[in-house]
Short mmCIF file of C-alpha atoms and ligand atoms in Angstrom, two decimals:
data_model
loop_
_atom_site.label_atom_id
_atom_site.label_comp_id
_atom_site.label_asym_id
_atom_site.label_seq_id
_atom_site.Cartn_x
_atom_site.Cartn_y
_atom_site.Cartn_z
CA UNK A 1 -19.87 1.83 -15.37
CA UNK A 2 -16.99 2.74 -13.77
CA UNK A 3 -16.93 5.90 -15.45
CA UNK A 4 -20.68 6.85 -14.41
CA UNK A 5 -19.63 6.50 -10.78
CA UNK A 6 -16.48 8.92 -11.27
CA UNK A 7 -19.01 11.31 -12.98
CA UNK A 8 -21.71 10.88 -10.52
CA UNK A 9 -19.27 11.19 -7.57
CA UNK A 10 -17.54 14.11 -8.59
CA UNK A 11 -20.24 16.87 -7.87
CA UNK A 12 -20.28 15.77 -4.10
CA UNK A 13 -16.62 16.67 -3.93
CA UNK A 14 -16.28 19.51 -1.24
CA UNK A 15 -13.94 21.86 -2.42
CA UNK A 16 -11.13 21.02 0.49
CA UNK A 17 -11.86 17.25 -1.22
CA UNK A 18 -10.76 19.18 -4.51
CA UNK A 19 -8.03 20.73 -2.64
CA UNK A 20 -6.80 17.37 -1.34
CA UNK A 21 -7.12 15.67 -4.74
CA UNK A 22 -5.37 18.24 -6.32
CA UNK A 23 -2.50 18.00 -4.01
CA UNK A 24 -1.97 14.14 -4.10
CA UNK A 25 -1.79 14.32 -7.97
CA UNK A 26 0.82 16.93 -7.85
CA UNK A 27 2.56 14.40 -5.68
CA UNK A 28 2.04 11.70 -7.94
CA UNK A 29 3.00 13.43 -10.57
CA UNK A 30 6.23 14.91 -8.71
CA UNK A 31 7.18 10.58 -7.43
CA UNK A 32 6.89 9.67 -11.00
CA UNK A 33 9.41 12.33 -11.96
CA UNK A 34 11.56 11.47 -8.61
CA UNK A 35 11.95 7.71 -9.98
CA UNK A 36 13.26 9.33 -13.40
CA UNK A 37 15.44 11.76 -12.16
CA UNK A 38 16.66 9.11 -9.38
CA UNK A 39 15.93 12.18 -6.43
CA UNK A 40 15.84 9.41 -3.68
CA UNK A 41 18.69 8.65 -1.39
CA UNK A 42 19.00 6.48 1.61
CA UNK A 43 19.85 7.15 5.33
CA UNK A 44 21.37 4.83 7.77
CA UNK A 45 20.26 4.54 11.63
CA UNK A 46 22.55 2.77 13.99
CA UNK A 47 21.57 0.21 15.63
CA UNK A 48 23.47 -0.60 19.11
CA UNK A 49 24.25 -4.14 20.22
CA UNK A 50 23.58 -4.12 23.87
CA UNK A 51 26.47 -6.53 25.31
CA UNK A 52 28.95 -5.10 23.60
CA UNK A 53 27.89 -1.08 22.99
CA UNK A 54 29.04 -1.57 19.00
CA UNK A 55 26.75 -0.97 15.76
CA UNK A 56 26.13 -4.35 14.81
CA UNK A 57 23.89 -3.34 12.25
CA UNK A 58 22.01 0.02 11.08
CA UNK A 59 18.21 0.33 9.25
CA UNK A 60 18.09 2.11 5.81
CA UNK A 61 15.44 4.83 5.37
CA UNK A 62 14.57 6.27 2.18
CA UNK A 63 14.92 10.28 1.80
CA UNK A 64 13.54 11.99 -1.11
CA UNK A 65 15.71 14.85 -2.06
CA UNK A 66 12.79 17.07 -3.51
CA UNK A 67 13.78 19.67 -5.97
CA UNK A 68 11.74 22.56 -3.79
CA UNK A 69 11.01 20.74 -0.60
CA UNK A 70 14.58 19.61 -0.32
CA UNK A 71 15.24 16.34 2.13
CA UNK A 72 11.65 15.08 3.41
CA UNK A 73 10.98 12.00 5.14
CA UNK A 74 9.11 8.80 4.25
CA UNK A 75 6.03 10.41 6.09
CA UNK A 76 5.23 13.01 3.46
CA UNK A 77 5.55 10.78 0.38
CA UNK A 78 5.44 6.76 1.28
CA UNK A 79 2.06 6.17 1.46
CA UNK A 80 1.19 7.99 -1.86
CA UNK A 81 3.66 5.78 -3.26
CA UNK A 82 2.37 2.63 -1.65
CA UNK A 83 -1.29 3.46 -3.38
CA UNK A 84 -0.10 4.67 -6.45
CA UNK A 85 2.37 1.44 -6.65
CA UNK A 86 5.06 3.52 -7.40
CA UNK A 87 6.74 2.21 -4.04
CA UNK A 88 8.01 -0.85 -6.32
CA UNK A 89 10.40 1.43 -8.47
CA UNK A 90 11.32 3.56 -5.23
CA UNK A 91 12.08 0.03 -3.06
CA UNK A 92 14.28 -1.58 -6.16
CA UNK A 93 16.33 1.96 -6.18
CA UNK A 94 16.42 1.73 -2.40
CA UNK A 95 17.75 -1.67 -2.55
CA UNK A 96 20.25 -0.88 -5.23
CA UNK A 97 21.84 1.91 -3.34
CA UNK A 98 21.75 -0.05 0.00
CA UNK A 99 23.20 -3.14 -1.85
CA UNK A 100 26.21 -0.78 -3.66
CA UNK A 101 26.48 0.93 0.06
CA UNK A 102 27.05 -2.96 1.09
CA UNK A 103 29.50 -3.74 -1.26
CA UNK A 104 31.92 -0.32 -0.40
CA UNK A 105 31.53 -0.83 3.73
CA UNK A 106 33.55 -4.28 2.81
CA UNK A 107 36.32 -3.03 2.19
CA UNK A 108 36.04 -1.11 5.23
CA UNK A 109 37.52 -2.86 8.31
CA UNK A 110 34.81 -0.34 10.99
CA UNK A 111 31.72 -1.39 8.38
CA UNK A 112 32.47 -5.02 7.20
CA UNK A 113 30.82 -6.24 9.93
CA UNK A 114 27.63 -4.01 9.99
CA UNK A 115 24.28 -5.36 8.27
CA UNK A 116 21.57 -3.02 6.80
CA UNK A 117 17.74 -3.69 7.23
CA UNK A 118 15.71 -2.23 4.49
CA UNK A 119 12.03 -1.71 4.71
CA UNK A 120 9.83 -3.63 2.99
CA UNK A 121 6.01 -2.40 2.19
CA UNK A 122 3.15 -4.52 1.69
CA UNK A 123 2.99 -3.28 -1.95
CA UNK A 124 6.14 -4.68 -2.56
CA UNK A 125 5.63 -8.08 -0.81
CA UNK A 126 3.41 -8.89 -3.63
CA UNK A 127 5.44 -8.26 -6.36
CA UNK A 128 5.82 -11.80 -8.24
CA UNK A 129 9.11 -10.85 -8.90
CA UNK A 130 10.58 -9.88 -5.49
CA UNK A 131 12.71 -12.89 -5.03
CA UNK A 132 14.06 -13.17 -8.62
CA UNK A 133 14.87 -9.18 -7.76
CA UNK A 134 17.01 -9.61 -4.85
CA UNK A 135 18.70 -12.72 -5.81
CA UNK A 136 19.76 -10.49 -8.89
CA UNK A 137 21.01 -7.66 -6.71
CA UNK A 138 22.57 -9.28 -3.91
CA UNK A 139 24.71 -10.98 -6.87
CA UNK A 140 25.23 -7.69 -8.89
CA UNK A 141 26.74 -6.01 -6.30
CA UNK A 142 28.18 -9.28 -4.52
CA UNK A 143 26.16 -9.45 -1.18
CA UNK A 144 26.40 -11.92 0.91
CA UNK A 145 24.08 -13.95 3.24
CA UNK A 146 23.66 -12.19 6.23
CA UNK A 147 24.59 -8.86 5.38
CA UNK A 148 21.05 -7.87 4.10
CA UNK A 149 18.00 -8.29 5.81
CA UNK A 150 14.16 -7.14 4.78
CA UNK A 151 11.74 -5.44 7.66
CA UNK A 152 8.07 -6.04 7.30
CA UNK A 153 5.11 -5.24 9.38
CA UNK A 154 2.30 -7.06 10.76
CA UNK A 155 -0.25 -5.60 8.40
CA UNK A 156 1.32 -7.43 5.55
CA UNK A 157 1.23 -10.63 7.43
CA UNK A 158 -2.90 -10.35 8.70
CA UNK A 159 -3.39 -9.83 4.66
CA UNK A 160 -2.15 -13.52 3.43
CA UNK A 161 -0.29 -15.10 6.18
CA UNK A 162 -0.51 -18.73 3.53
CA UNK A 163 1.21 -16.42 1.11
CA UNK A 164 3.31 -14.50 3.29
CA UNK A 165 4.85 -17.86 4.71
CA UNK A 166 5.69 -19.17 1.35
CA UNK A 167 7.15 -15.92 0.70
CA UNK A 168 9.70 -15.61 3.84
CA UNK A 169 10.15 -19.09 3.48
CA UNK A 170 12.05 -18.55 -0.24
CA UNK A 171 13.80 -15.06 0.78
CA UNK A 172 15.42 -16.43 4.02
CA UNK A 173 17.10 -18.60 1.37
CA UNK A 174 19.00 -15.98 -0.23
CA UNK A 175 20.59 -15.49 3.10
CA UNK A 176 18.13 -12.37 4.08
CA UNK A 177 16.73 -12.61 7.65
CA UNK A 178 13.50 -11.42 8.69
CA UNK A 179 12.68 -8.74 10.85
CA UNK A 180 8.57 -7.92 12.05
CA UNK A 181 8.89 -3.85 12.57
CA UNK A 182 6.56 -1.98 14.72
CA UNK A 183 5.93 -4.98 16.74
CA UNK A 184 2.52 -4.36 18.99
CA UNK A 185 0.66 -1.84 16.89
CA UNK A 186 -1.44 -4.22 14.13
CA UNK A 187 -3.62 -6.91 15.27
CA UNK A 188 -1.72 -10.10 14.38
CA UNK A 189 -2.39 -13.39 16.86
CA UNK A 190 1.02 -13.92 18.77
CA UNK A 191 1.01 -17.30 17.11
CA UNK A 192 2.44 -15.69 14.27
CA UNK A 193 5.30 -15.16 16.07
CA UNK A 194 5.76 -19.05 16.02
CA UNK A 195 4.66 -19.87 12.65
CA UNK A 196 6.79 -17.47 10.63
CA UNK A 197 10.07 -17.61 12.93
CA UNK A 198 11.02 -14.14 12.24
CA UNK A 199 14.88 -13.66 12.94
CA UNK A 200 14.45 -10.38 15.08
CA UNK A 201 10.82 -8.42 16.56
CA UNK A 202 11.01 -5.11 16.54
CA UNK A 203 9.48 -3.42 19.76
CA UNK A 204 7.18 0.02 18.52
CA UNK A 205 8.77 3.28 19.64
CA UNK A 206 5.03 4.18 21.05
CA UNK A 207 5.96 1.43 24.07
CA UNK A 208 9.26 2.56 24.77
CA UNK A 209 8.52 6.09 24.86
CA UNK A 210 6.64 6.18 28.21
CA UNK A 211 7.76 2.52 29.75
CA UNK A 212 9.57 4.95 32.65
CA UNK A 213 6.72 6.25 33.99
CA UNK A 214 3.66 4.09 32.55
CA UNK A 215 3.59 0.87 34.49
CA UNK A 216 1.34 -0.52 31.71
CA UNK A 217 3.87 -0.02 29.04
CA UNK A 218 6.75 -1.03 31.60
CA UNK A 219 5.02 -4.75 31.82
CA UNK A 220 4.57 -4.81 27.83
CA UNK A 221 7.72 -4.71 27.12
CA UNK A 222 9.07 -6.36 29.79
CA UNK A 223 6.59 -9.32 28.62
CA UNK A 224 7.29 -9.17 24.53
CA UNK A 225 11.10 -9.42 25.75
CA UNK A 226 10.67 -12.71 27.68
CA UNK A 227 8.17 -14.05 24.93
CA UNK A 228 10.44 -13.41 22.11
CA UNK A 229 13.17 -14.76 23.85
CA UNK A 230 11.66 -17.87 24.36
CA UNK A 231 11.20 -18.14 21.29
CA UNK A 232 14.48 -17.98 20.12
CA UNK A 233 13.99 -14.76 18.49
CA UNK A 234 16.17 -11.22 19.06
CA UNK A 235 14.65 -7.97 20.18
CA UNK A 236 15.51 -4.55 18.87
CA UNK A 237 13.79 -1.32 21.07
CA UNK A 238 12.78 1.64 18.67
CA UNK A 239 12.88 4.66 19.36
CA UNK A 240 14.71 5.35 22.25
CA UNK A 241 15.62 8.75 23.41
CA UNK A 242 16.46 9.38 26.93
CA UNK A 243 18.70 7.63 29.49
CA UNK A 244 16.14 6.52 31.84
CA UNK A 245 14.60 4.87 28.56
CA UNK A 246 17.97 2.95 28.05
CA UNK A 247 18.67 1.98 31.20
CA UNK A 248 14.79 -0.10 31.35
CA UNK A 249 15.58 -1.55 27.88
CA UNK A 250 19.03 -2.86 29.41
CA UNK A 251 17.80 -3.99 32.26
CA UNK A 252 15.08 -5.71 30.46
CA UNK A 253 17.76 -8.01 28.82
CA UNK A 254 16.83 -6.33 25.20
CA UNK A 255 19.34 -7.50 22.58
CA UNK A 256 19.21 -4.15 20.27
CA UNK A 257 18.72 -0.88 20.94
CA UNK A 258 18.08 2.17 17.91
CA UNK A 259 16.99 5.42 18.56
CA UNK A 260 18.25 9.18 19.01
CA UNK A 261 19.95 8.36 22.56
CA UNK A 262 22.29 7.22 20.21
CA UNK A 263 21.85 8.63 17.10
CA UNK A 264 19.45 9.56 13.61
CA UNK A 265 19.36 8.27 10.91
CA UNK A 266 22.97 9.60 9.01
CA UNK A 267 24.24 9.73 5.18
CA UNK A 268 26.30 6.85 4.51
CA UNK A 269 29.09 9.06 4.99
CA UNK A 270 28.15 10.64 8.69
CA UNK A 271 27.20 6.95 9.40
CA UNK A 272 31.05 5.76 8.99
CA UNK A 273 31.77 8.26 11.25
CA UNK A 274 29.92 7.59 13.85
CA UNK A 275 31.14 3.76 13.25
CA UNK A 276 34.44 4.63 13.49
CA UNK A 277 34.14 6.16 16.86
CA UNK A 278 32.36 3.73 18.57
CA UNK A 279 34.64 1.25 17.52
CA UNK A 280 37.98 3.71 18.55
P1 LIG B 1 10.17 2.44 10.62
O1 LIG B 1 10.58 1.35 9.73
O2 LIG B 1 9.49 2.06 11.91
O3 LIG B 1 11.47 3.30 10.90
C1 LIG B 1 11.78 3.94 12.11
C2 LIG B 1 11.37 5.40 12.08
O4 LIG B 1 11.49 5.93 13.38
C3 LIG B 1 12.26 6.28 11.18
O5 LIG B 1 11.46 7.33 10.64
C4 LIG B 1 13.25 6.84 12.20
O6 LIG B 1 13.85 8.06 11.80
C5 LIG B 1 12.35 7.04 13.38
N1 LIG B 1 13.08 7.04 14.66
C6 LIG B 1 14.14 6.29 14.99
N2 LIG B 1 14.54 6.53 16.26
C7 LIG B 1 13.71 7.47 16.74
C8 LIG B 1 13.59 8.15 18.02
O7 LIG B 1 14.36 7.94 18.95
N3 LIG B 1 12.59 9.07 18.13
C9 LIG B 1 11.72 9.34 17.11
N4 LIG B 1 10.79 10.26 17.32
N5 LIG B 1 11.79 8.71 15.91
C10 LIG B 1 12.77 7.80 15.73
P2 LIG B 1 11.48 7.72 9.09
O8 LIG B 1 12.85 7.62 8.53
O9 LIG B 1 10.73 8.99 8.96
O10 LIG B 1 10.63 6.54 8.43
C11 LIG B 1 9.27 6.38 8.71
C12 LIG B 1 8.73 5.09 8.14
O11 LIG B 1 8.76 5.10 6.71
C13 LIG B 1 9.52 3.85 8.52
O12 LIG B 1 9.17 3.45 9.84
C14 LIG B 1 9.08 2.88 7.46
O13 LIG B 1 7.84 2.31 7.78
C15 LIG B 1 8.92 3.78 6.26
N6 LIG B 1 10.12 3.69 5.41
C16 LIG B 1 11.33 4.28 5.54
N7 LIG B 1 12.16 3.94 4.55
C17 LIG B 1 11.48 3.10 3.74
C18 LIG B 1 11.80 2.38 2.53
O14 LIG B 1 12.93 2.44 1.98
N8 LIG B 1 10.82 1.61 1.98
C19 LIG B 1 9.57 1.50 2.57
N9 LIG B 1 8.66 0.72 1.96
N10 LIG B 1 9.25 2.14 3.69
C20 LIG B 1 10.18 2.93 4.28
MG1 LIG B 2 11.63 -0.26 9.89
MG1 LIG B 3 9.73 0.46 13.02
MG1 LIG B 4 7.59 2.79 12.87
#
């Protein structure tokens, strides 16, 4: 039946439909090869502790070193990989890298200190074996409770919160905290906030980029601030790029700050750098 409506489907293709088919199975076929030939790497963003100006932690973000393309970003290859499912393969080498990364910033007197947030798709949420996964990592490479934590979005949540409870519930456990990324741009009721006592929110870049001169977006933040405050929960401003941007977000009592006033996302080795001389 199936195969009837592939064959009865296919003559209304258009031919940019063609075109656009053709292109996403090139990049299939190119992620499958990526996974084999390990081509993905991981970047580290800094992210600035606002009482006392250090990198208290940083966010991991996949790279795909592509053999013509050379280094693209998540945008032109993660949500390919999230239909295709292939973002399970891609996330465990992410999280191997990240967790061997962990394990040399130890020894490291500048890095010790500094946790890494990895992303976390909804694809991956579901896998049955997610927890059994990390609690094999974190012990491979000998990571310890607090220095990993997982970022998820509100998407994932609105799909099974039940689930997604149970879920959180287990990998806080391990000793990973919870961060809710892009905080503001799904749909999820506030009283999620509450119910799945997420460690740190994660304020959307697409409020902090005009709160100096949109009053709108001003009182937003200002708001999520107080309300995630109050409930005991630490705030981290994305995205910010310009001085007057800083200044609100300071003024604002935000805990966290990441964006390209400070710095982008580095190689692990650019990313001791730029450790080391904040901490000089
Ligand atoms: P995200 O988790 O919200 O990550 C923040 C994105 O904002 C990063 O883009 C970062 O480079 C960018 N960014 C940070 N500061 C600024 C700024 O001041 N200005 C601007 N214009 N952009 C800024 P990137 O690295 O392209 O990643 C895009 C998205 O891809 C991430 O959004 C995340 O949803 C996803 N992603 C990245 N790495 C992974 C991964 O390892 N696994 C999964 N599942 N998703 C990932
Ligand atoms: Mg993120
Ligand atoms: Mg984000
Ligand atoms: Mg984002």
């Amino acid at each position: 039946q199936a195969k009837e409506a592939g064959r009865n489907s296919f003559r209304f293709f258009t031919p940019e439909m063609n075109a656009k088919a053709h292109e996403q199975m090139i990049l299939e076929r190119d992620l499958r090869q990526a996974i084999e030939h390990k081509e993905f790497c991981v970047h580290y963003q800094p992210v600035i502790e606002v009482t006392t100006g250090q990198v208290t932690s940083c966010e991991a973000l996949v790279r795909w070193n592509h053999p013509q393309k050379g280094l693209t970003a998540p945008g032109y290859f993660i949500s390919a990989a999230e239909e295709t499912g292939l973002i399970d393969e891609i996330g465990t080498q992410v999280l191997e890298e990240v967790c061997k990364q962990i394990h040399q910033w130890k020894k490291v007197p500048e890095m010790k200190a500094v946790r890494v947030a990895v992303n976390l798709s909804p694809h991956q949420l579901r896998n049955e074996n997610l927890v059994q996964d990390l609690q094999t990592m974190m012990t491979k490479h000998g990571v310890e409770a607090g220095q990993l934590s997982l970022e998820i979005t509100e998407t994932l949540v609105m799909q099974d919160p039940q689930g997604t409870a149970v879920l959180l519930d287990e990998i806080r456990k391990l000793g990973i905290k919870i961060y809710l990324d892009d905080f503001g741009t799904g749909y999820s009721s506030l009283n999620y906030l509450k119910r799945f006592s997420f460690d740190v929110l994660k304020v959307d870049r697409s409020f902090i980029m005009d709160v100096h001169e949109n009053e709108g977006d001003a009182a937003l933040v200002e708001a999520i601030i107080v309300m995630a405050h109050k409930l005991g929960i630490k705030v981290v401003a994305e995205g910010v790029e310009t001085i007057e941007q800083q200044k609100f977000i300071i003024e604002q009592k935000c805990d966290l700050i990441q964006g390209f006033y400070y710095s982008k996302p580095l190689s692990a080795e650019d990313m001791y750098d730029y450790c080391r001389s904040t901490t000089a």
